[in-house]
Amino acid sequence: MKRFWFIIIGCNFCLFIWSQQEVGFSQYFTAMGYYNPAYAGKSGDMNVLVQNRLQWYGAINNAPVSAFVAADMPYTFSNKQFGIGVVASYDKAGSLYQRTNFGAQIAFKKKIGKGLLSIGLQPGLISETFRGDSLILDESEGNDDIIAHTTATGRTLDIAFGISYSTDKIYAGIASTHVMAPKINLDENMEMKVERVYNLIAGYNILTRNPLFEFQPSLFVLTNLQMATGDLTVRMVYNKMYNGGLGVRINDMAGVNAVILYLGAEIKRFRLGYAYDFPTSVISKIGSHELMLSYKVELEKPKGKRNKHKSIRIL
């Protein structure tokens, strides 16, 4: 029975490693700062964003839950452009494993041609937790020393690095997270290696003859050089306020495994987004929900509106 439970726990670790190396958010085009620190300060305003993913919600108990919160803004120092930001994330795979991550971002920016080149670095901390007290064992198995019966947590330094280039019409960026592929000691018997992961995000804004409509095709690829998954997305934006579209998720082992519906709106300083994954695999017939909310603070007053005021005599 010791060997049996050791194999079960080991298999769960393997599944956790493969599935949780980096969460594949369906709304990756709003989560670019989560994947690539070079996007810090991209918009020119201060932005605060919260994104939450409920995978296979209602299909299984203790379904995976992922969320992150990020904030970024531009910064000028010695007449040079930078972007700064922070990001904190939480991933839970079942009842046994969870990961938290915190990073501080800085991006150096330089005007090249019609666009902006950005090189970003994200140092931070990563924490892994194994909840052995969630295992349900009988009395004889519960006394085995090989099975951790309590919560074990380990943490270590984590680094991400990325580069991006963007203009008014296109953007593209590549990045690597967990650059050092750190090893985390949970306790004296359990060690976990966090594998290095690479990602690519690219998109293009297509203006139509009708100025109210704009098409935004985009691409997202996530890989650890052993397995890869990719999203192809086409969204339409109406009047720069409302958007919707469709996407497909392709896995290098299973082919197309999801069709994704996107809905969103931008109302004044708020942006709202929702995505639903329709699974095409036989593993699950229940899809995944994803919610996004962001708030923008304009750091510079629009041209022509500076020092605009009314006299108290005509109020």
Short mmCIF file of C-alpha atoms in Angstrom, two decimals:
data_model
loop_
_atom_site.label_atom_id
_atom_site.label_comp_id
_atom_site.label_asym_id
_atom_site.label_seq_id
_atom_site.Cartn_x
_atom_site.Cartn_y
_atom_site.Cartn_z
CA MET A 1 0.00 0.00 0.00
CA LYS A 2 2.94 2.32 0.58
CA ARG A 3 4.07 1.85 -3.00
CA PHE A 4 0.50 2.28 -4.22
CA TRP A 5 0.04 5.63 -2.49
CA PHE A 6 3.52 6.76 -3.47
CA ILE A 7 2.63 6.14 -7.14
CA ILE A 8 -0.73 7.89 -6.77
CA ILE A 9 0.86 10.95 -5.20
CA GLY A 10 3.62 10.94 -7.81
CA CYS A 11 1.08 10.77 -10.62
CA ASN A 12 -0.84 13.66 -9.11
CA PHE A 13 2.37 15.64 -8.98
CA CYS A 14 3.01 14.93 -12.66
CA LEU A 15 -0.49 15.99 -13.61
CA PHE A 16 -0.11 19.16 -11.57
CA ILE A 17 3.24 19.95 -13.18
CA TRP A 18 1.87 19.55 -16.70
CA SER A 19 -1.41 21.37 -16.13
CA GLN A 20 -0.23 24.20 -13.86
CA GLN A 21 3.10 25.25 -15.41
CA GLU A 22 1.28 28.30 -16.72
CA VAL A 23 -2.47 28.83 -16.85
CA GLY A 24 -3.87 29.20 -20.37
CA PHE A 25 -6.28 32.11 -19.96
CA SER A 26 -8.77 32.29 -22.82
CA GLN A 27 -8.68 36.10 -22.69
CA TYR A 28 -4.91 36.15 -23.15
CA PHE A 29 -5.19 39.46 -25.05
CA THR A 30 -6.17 41.16 -21.78
CA ALA A 31 -3.70 39.11 -19.71
CA MET A 32 -0.58 40.05 -21.68
CA GLY A 33 1.08 41.53 -18.59
CA TYR A 34 0.55 38.24 -16.78
CA TYR A 35 2.57 36.38 -19.41
CA ASN A 36 5.11 39.00 -20.46
CA PRO A 37 6.59 41.77 -18.25
CA ALA A 38 7.52 43.75 -21.38
CA TYR A 39 3.87 44.82 -21.68
CA ALA A 40 4.02 46.81 -18.43
CA GLY A 41 3.05 50.41 -19.16
CA LYS A 42 1.92 49.58 -22.71
CA SER A 43 -1.33 51.58 -22.69
CA GLY A 44 0.15 54.84 -21.38
CA ASP A 45 -2.29 54.89 -18.45
CA MET A 46 -2.46 53.28 -15.04
CA ASN A 47 -4.39 50.01 -15.27
CA VAL A 48 -5.66 47.62 -12.61
CA LEU A 49 -6.91 44.25 -13.86
CA VAL A 50 -8.48 41.19 -12.23
CA GLN A 51 -9.02 37.95 -14.14
CA ASN A 52 -10.53 34.68 -12.91
CA ARG A 53 -10.85 31.28 -14.60
CA LEU A 54 -13.12 28.45 -13.44
CA GLN A 55 -12.16 25.31 -15.35
CA TRP A 56 -14.71 22.51 -15.84
CA TYR A 57 -16.95 24.26 -13.31
CA GLY A 58 -19.74 21.92 -12.18
CA ALA A 59 -18.25 18.87 -13.89
CA ILE A 60 -15.91 17.66 -11.14
CA ASN A 61 -15.36 18.29 -7.46
CA ASN A 62 -12.52 20.65 -6.57
CA ALA A 63 -12.24 21.82 -10.17
CA PRO A 64 -9.17 23.94 -11.04
CA VAL A 65 -9.43 27.63 -10.19
CA SER A 66 -6.99 30.29 -11.40
CA ALA A 67 -6.91 34.03 -10.83
CA PHE A 68 -4.54 36.95 -10.98
CA VAL A 69 -4.51 40.67 -10.24
CA ALA A 70 -2.13 43.05 -12.00
CA ALA A 71 -1.42 46.77 -12.04
CA ASP A 72 0.91 48.71 -14.34
CA MET A 73 1.71 52.23 -15.49
CA PRO A 74 4.29 54.12 -17.58
CA TYR A 75 7.19 55.86 -15.87
CA THR A 76 9.73 58.41 -17.14
CA PHE A 77 13.21 58.70 -15.67
CA SER A 78 16.04 60.82 -17.11
CA ASN A 79 13.99 61.38 -20.26
CA LYS A 80 13.77 57.63 -20.81
CA GLN A 81 10.55 55.64 -20.99
CA PHE A 82 9.84 52.74 -18.68
CA GLY A 83 6.90 50.67 -17.60
CA ILE A 84 6.43 49.39 -14.05
CA GLY A 85 3.93 46.96 -12.59
CA VAL A 86 3.08 44.23 -10.13
CA VAL A 87 1.28 40.92 -10.61
CA ALA A 88 0.02 38.33 -8.13
CA SER A 89 -1.56 35.00 -9.14
CA TYR A 90 -3.22 31.98 -7.55
CA ASP A 91 -3.77 28.52 -9.07
CA LYS A 92 -5.48 25.58 -7.42
CA ALA A 93 -5.47 22.10 -8.95
CA GLY A 94 -7.93 19.90 -7.08
CA SER A 95 -7.74 19.69 -3.31
CA LEU A 96 -4.06 18.69 -3.08
CA TYR A 97 -2.02 21.36 -4.82
CA GLN A 98 -1.96 25.11 -5.10
CA ARG A 99 0.49 27.71 -6.38
CA THR A 100 0.87 31.41 -5.62
CA ASN A 101 3.18 33.79 -7.39
CA PHE A 102 4.13 37.43 -6.89
CA GLY A 103 6.31 39.55 -9.15
CA ALA A 104 7.41 43.15 -9.67
CA GLN A 105 7.82 44.28 -13.28
CA ILE A 106 10.02 46.82 -15.00
CA ALA A 107 10.20 47.37 -18.76
CA PHE A 108 12.62 49.55 -20.71
CA LYS A 109 11.02 51.13 -23.80
CA LYS A 110 12.57 52.62 -26.93
CA LYS A 111 10.98 54.13 -30.02
CA ILE A 112 11.97 52.19 -33.14
CA GLY A 113 10.43 53.11 -36.47
CA LYS A 114 6.68 53.55 -36.11
CA GLY A 115 6.50 51.37 -33.03
CA LEU A 116 7.79 50.85 -29.52
CA LEU A 117 10.27 48.16 -28.49
CA SER A 118 9.96 47.00 -24.89
CA ILE A 119 12.23 44.70 -22.86
CA GLY A 120 10.85 43.56 -19.51
CA LEU A 121 12.05 41.76 -16.40
CA GLN A 122 9.98 40.32 -13.56
CA PRO A 123 11.70 39.13 -10.38
CA GLY A 124 9.47 37.62 -7.73
CA LEU A 125 8.59 34.71 -5.47
CA ILE A 126 6.80 31.46 -6.25
CA SER A 127 5.17 29.24 -3.64
CA GLU A 128 3.92 25.64 -3.92
CA THR A 129 1.66 23.93 -1.39
CA PHE A 130 0.75 20.25 -1.00
CA ARG A 131 -2.25 19.58 1.26
CA GLY A 132 -1.66 16.10 2.57
CA ASP A 133 -4.45 16.52 5.11
CA SER A 134 -6.90 16.40 2.18
CA LEU A 135 -6.08 12.73 1.49
CA ILE A 136 -8.72 10.29 2.73
CA LEU A 137 -7.02 7.13 4.07
CA ASP A 138 -8.00 4.28 6.36
CA GLU A 139 -6.39 3.82 9.78
CA SER A 140 -3.52 1.54 8.68
CA GLU A 141 -2.59 3.69 5.70
CA GLY A 142 -2.87 6.84 7.73
CA ASN A 143 0.15 5.79 9.81
CA ASP A 144 2.49 5.45 6.80
CA ASP A 145 5.37 7.90 7.09
CA ILE A 146 5.79 8.05 3.32
CA ILE A 147 2.53 9.98 2.99
CA ALA A 148 2.52 13.61 4.10
CA HIS A 149 -0.52 14.13 6.31
CA THR A 150 -0.12 17.84 6.83
CA THR A 151 0.17 20.91 4.66
CA ALA A 152 3.67 21.31 3.21
CA THR A 153 4.72 24.58 1.60
CA GLY A 154 7.90 25.70 -0.14
CA ARG A 155 8.92 28.90 -1.89
CA THR A 156 11.79 30.25 -3.91
CA LEU A 157 12.91 33.07 -6.20
CA ASP A 158 11.27 33.22 -9.62
CA ILE A 159 12.12 35.28 -12.71
CA ALA A 160 10.34 36.07 -15.98
CA PHE A 161 11.76 37.85 -19.01
CA GLY A 162 10.12 39.15 -22.17
CA ILE A 163 10.36 41.38 -25.21
CA SER A 164 7.63 43.01 -27.29
CA TYR A 165 7.12 45.39 -30.20
CA SER A 166 3.92 47.30 -30.90
CA THR A 167 2.50 49.96 -33.19
CA ASP A 168 -0.99 51.37 -33.64
CA LYS A 169 -1.94 48.33 -35.73
CA ILE A 170 0.20 45.38 -34.61
CA TYR A 171 1.72 43.92 -31.47
CA ALA A 172 3.92 40.90 -30.86
CA GLY A 173 5.80 39.61 -27.87
CA ILE A 174 7.72 36.55 -26.71
CA ALA A 175 8.57 35.72 -23.12
CA SER A 176 9.83 33.04 -20.78
CA THR A 177 8.47 32.47 -17.30
CA HIS A 178 10.27 30.52 -14.55
CA VAL A 179 13.54 31.27 -16.36
CA MET A 180 15.72 29.56 -13.76
CA ALA A 181 13.50 26.43 -13.65
CA PRO A 182 13.69 26.51 -9.84
CA LYS A 183 13.36 23.53 -7.51
CA ILE A 184 11.14 23.89 -4.47
CA ASN A 185 11.58 21.78 -1.33
CA LEU A 186 8.17 21.21 0.23
CA ASP A 187 9.62 19.13 3.07
CA GLU A 188 12.45 16.64 3.60
CA ASN A 189 10.72 14.04 1.39
CA MET A 190 9.11 16.13 -1.34
CA GLU A 191 10.78 18.29 -3.97
CA MET A 192 9.18 19.89 -7.00
CA LYS A 193 10.79 21.36 -10.11
CA VAL A 194 9.04 24.23 -11.85
CA GLU A 195 9.73 23.95 -15.57
CA ARG A 196 10.66 26.86 -17.79
CA VAL A 197 7.74 27.92 -20.03
CA TYR A 198 7.69 30.04 -23.19
CA ASN A 199 4.86 32.04 -24.72
CA LEU A 200 4.07 34.07 -27.82
CA ILE A 201 1.29 36.66 -28.13
CA ALA A 202 0.63 38.55 -31.37
CA GLY A 203 -2.27 40.51 -32.83
CA TYR A 204 -3.33 42.84 -35.62
CA ASN A 205 -5.99 45.57 -35.69
CA ILE A 206 -7.79 45.70 -39.04
CA LEU A 207 -9.73 48.86 -39.82
CA THR A 208 -12.74 48.53 -42.10
CA ARG A 209 -14.41 51.01 -44.43
CA ASN A 210 -16.96 51.61 -41.73
CA PRO A 211 -15.08 53.42 -38.94
CA LEU A 212 -17.41 51.91 -36.34
CA PHE A 213 -16.13 48.37 -36.96
CA GLU A 214 -12.68 46.93 -36.36
CA PHE A 215 -11.44 43.33 -36.58
CA GLN A 216 -8.80 42.06 -34.19
CA PRO A 217 -7.28 38.66 -35.05
CA SER A 218 -4.73 37.37 -32.53
CA LEU A 219 -2.58 34.37 -31.67
CA PHE A 220 -1.35 32.83 -28.44
CA VAL A 221 1.14 29.94 -28.07
CA LEU A 222 2.23 28.37 -24.78
CA THR A 223 4.90 25.65 -24.59
CA ASN A 224 7.53 24.03 -22.39
CA LEU A 225 9.26 22.60 -25.52
CA GLN A 226 7.71 19.21 -24.81
CA MET A 227 4.03 20.06 -25.07
CA ALA A 228 2.34 23.04 -26.73
CA THR A 229 -1.08 24.62 -26.94
CA GLY A 230 -2.27 27.53 -29.03
CA ASP A 231 -5.28 29.82 -29.38
CA LEU A 232 -6.46 31.42 -32.63
CA THR A 233 -8.95 34.26 -32.10
CA VAL A 234 -10.95 36.70 -34.21
CA ARG A 235 -12.88 39.47 -32.46
CA MET A 236 -14.94 42.36 -33.80
CA VAL A 237 -15.04 45.72 -32.00
CA TYR A 238 -17.99 48.07 -32.47
CA ASN A 239 -17.60 51.78 -31.82
CA LYS A 240 -14.53 51.05 -29.64
CA MET A 241 -16.94 50.01 -26.89
CA TYR A 242 -18.38 46.54 -27.51
CA ASN A 243 -16.60 43.45 -28.76
CA GLY A 244 -17.29 39.79 -29.41
CA GLY A 245 -15.70 36.93 -31.26
CA LEU A 246 -14.75 33.29 -31.54
CA GLY A 247 -11.58 31.31 -31.06
CA VAL A 248 -10.23 27.77 -31.16
CA ARG A 249 -7.73 26.12 -28.86
CA ILE A 250 -5.38 23.62 -30.46
CA ASN A 251 -3.27 21.09 -28.58
CA ASP A 252 -0.33 19.40 -30.26
CA MET A 253 -1.49 16.02 -28.90
CA ALA A 254 -5.29 16.21 -29.22
CA GLY A 255 -5.88 18.74 -31.99
CA VAL A 256 -8.78 21.15 -31.49
CA ASN A 257 -9.98 20.69 -27.91
CA ALA A 258 -12.14 23.80 -27.39
CA VAL A 259 -14.15 26.47 -29.19
CA ILE A 260 -14.22 29.76 -27.30
CA LEU A 261 -16.88 32.48 -27.21
CA TYR A 262 -15.80 36.02 -26.28
CA LEU A 263 -17.93 38.95 -25.11
CA GLY A 264 -16.73 42.30 -23.81
CA ALA A 265 -17.46 45.96 -23.30
CA GLU A 266 -15.58 49.15 -22.45
CA ILE A 267 -17.65 51.67 -20.54
CA LYS A 268 -15.84 54.87 -19.61
CA ARG A 269 -12.88 53.72 -17.52
CA PHE A 270 -14.06 50.15 -17.04
CA ARG A 271 -13.50 47.12 -19.24
CA LEU A 272 -15.49 43.93 -18.81
CA GLY A 273 -14.81 40.60 -20.46
CA TYR A 274 -16.28 37.10 -20.45
CA ALA A 275 -15.17 33.92 -22.19
CA TYR A 276 -16.69 30.47 -22.29
CA ASP A 277 -14.82 27.39 -23.52
CA PHE A 278 -16.94 24.81 -25.33
CA PRO A 279 -14.93 21.56 -24.98
CA THR A 280 -14.61 19.26 -27.97
CA SER A 281 -12.76 16.44 -26.19
CA VAL A 282 -14.36 13.41 -24.59
CA ILE A 283 -12.75 14.17 -21.22
CA SER A 284 -15.37 16.72 -20.23
CA LYS A 285 -18.67 17.95 -21.62
CA ILE A 286 -18.69 20.91 -19.24
CA GLY A 287 -16.93 24.07 -20.33
CA SER A 288 -14.88 26.68 -18.50
CA HIS A 289 -15.86 30.22 -17.49
CA GLU A 290 -13.56 33.21 -17.43
CA LEU A 291 -14.24 36.72 -16.13
CA MET A 292 -12.18 39.89 -16.53
CA LEU A 293 -12.54 43.36 -15.03
CA SER A 294 -10.15 46.29 -15.43
CA TYR A 295 -10.10 49.94 -14.44
CA LYS A 296 -8.09 52.70 -16.13
CA VAL A 297 -6.77 55.91 -14.61
CA GLU A 298 -5.65 58.55 -17.11
CA LEU A 299 -2.28 59.92 -16.06
CA GLU A 300 -2.16 62.80 -18.54
CA LYS A 301 -4.93 65.25 -19.30
CA PRO A 302 -6.16 65.16 -22.92
CA LYS A 303 -4.78 67.89 -25.15
CA GLY A 304 -6.93 70.97 -25.33
CA LYS A 305 -8.50 70.37 -21.92
CA ARG A 306 -5.68 71.47 -19.68
CA ASN A 307 -6.50 74.23 -17.17
CA LYS A 308 -10.11 74.23 -18.33
CA HIS A 309 -12.38 75.84 -15.72
CA LYS A 310 -15.42 77.99 -15.23
CA SER A 311 -15.60 81.31 -13.49
CA ILE A 312 -17.48 81.25 -10.18
CA ARG A 313 -19.39 84.31 -11.42
CA ILE A 314 -21.35 82.26 -13.98
CA LEU A 315 -21.87 79.05 -12.00
#
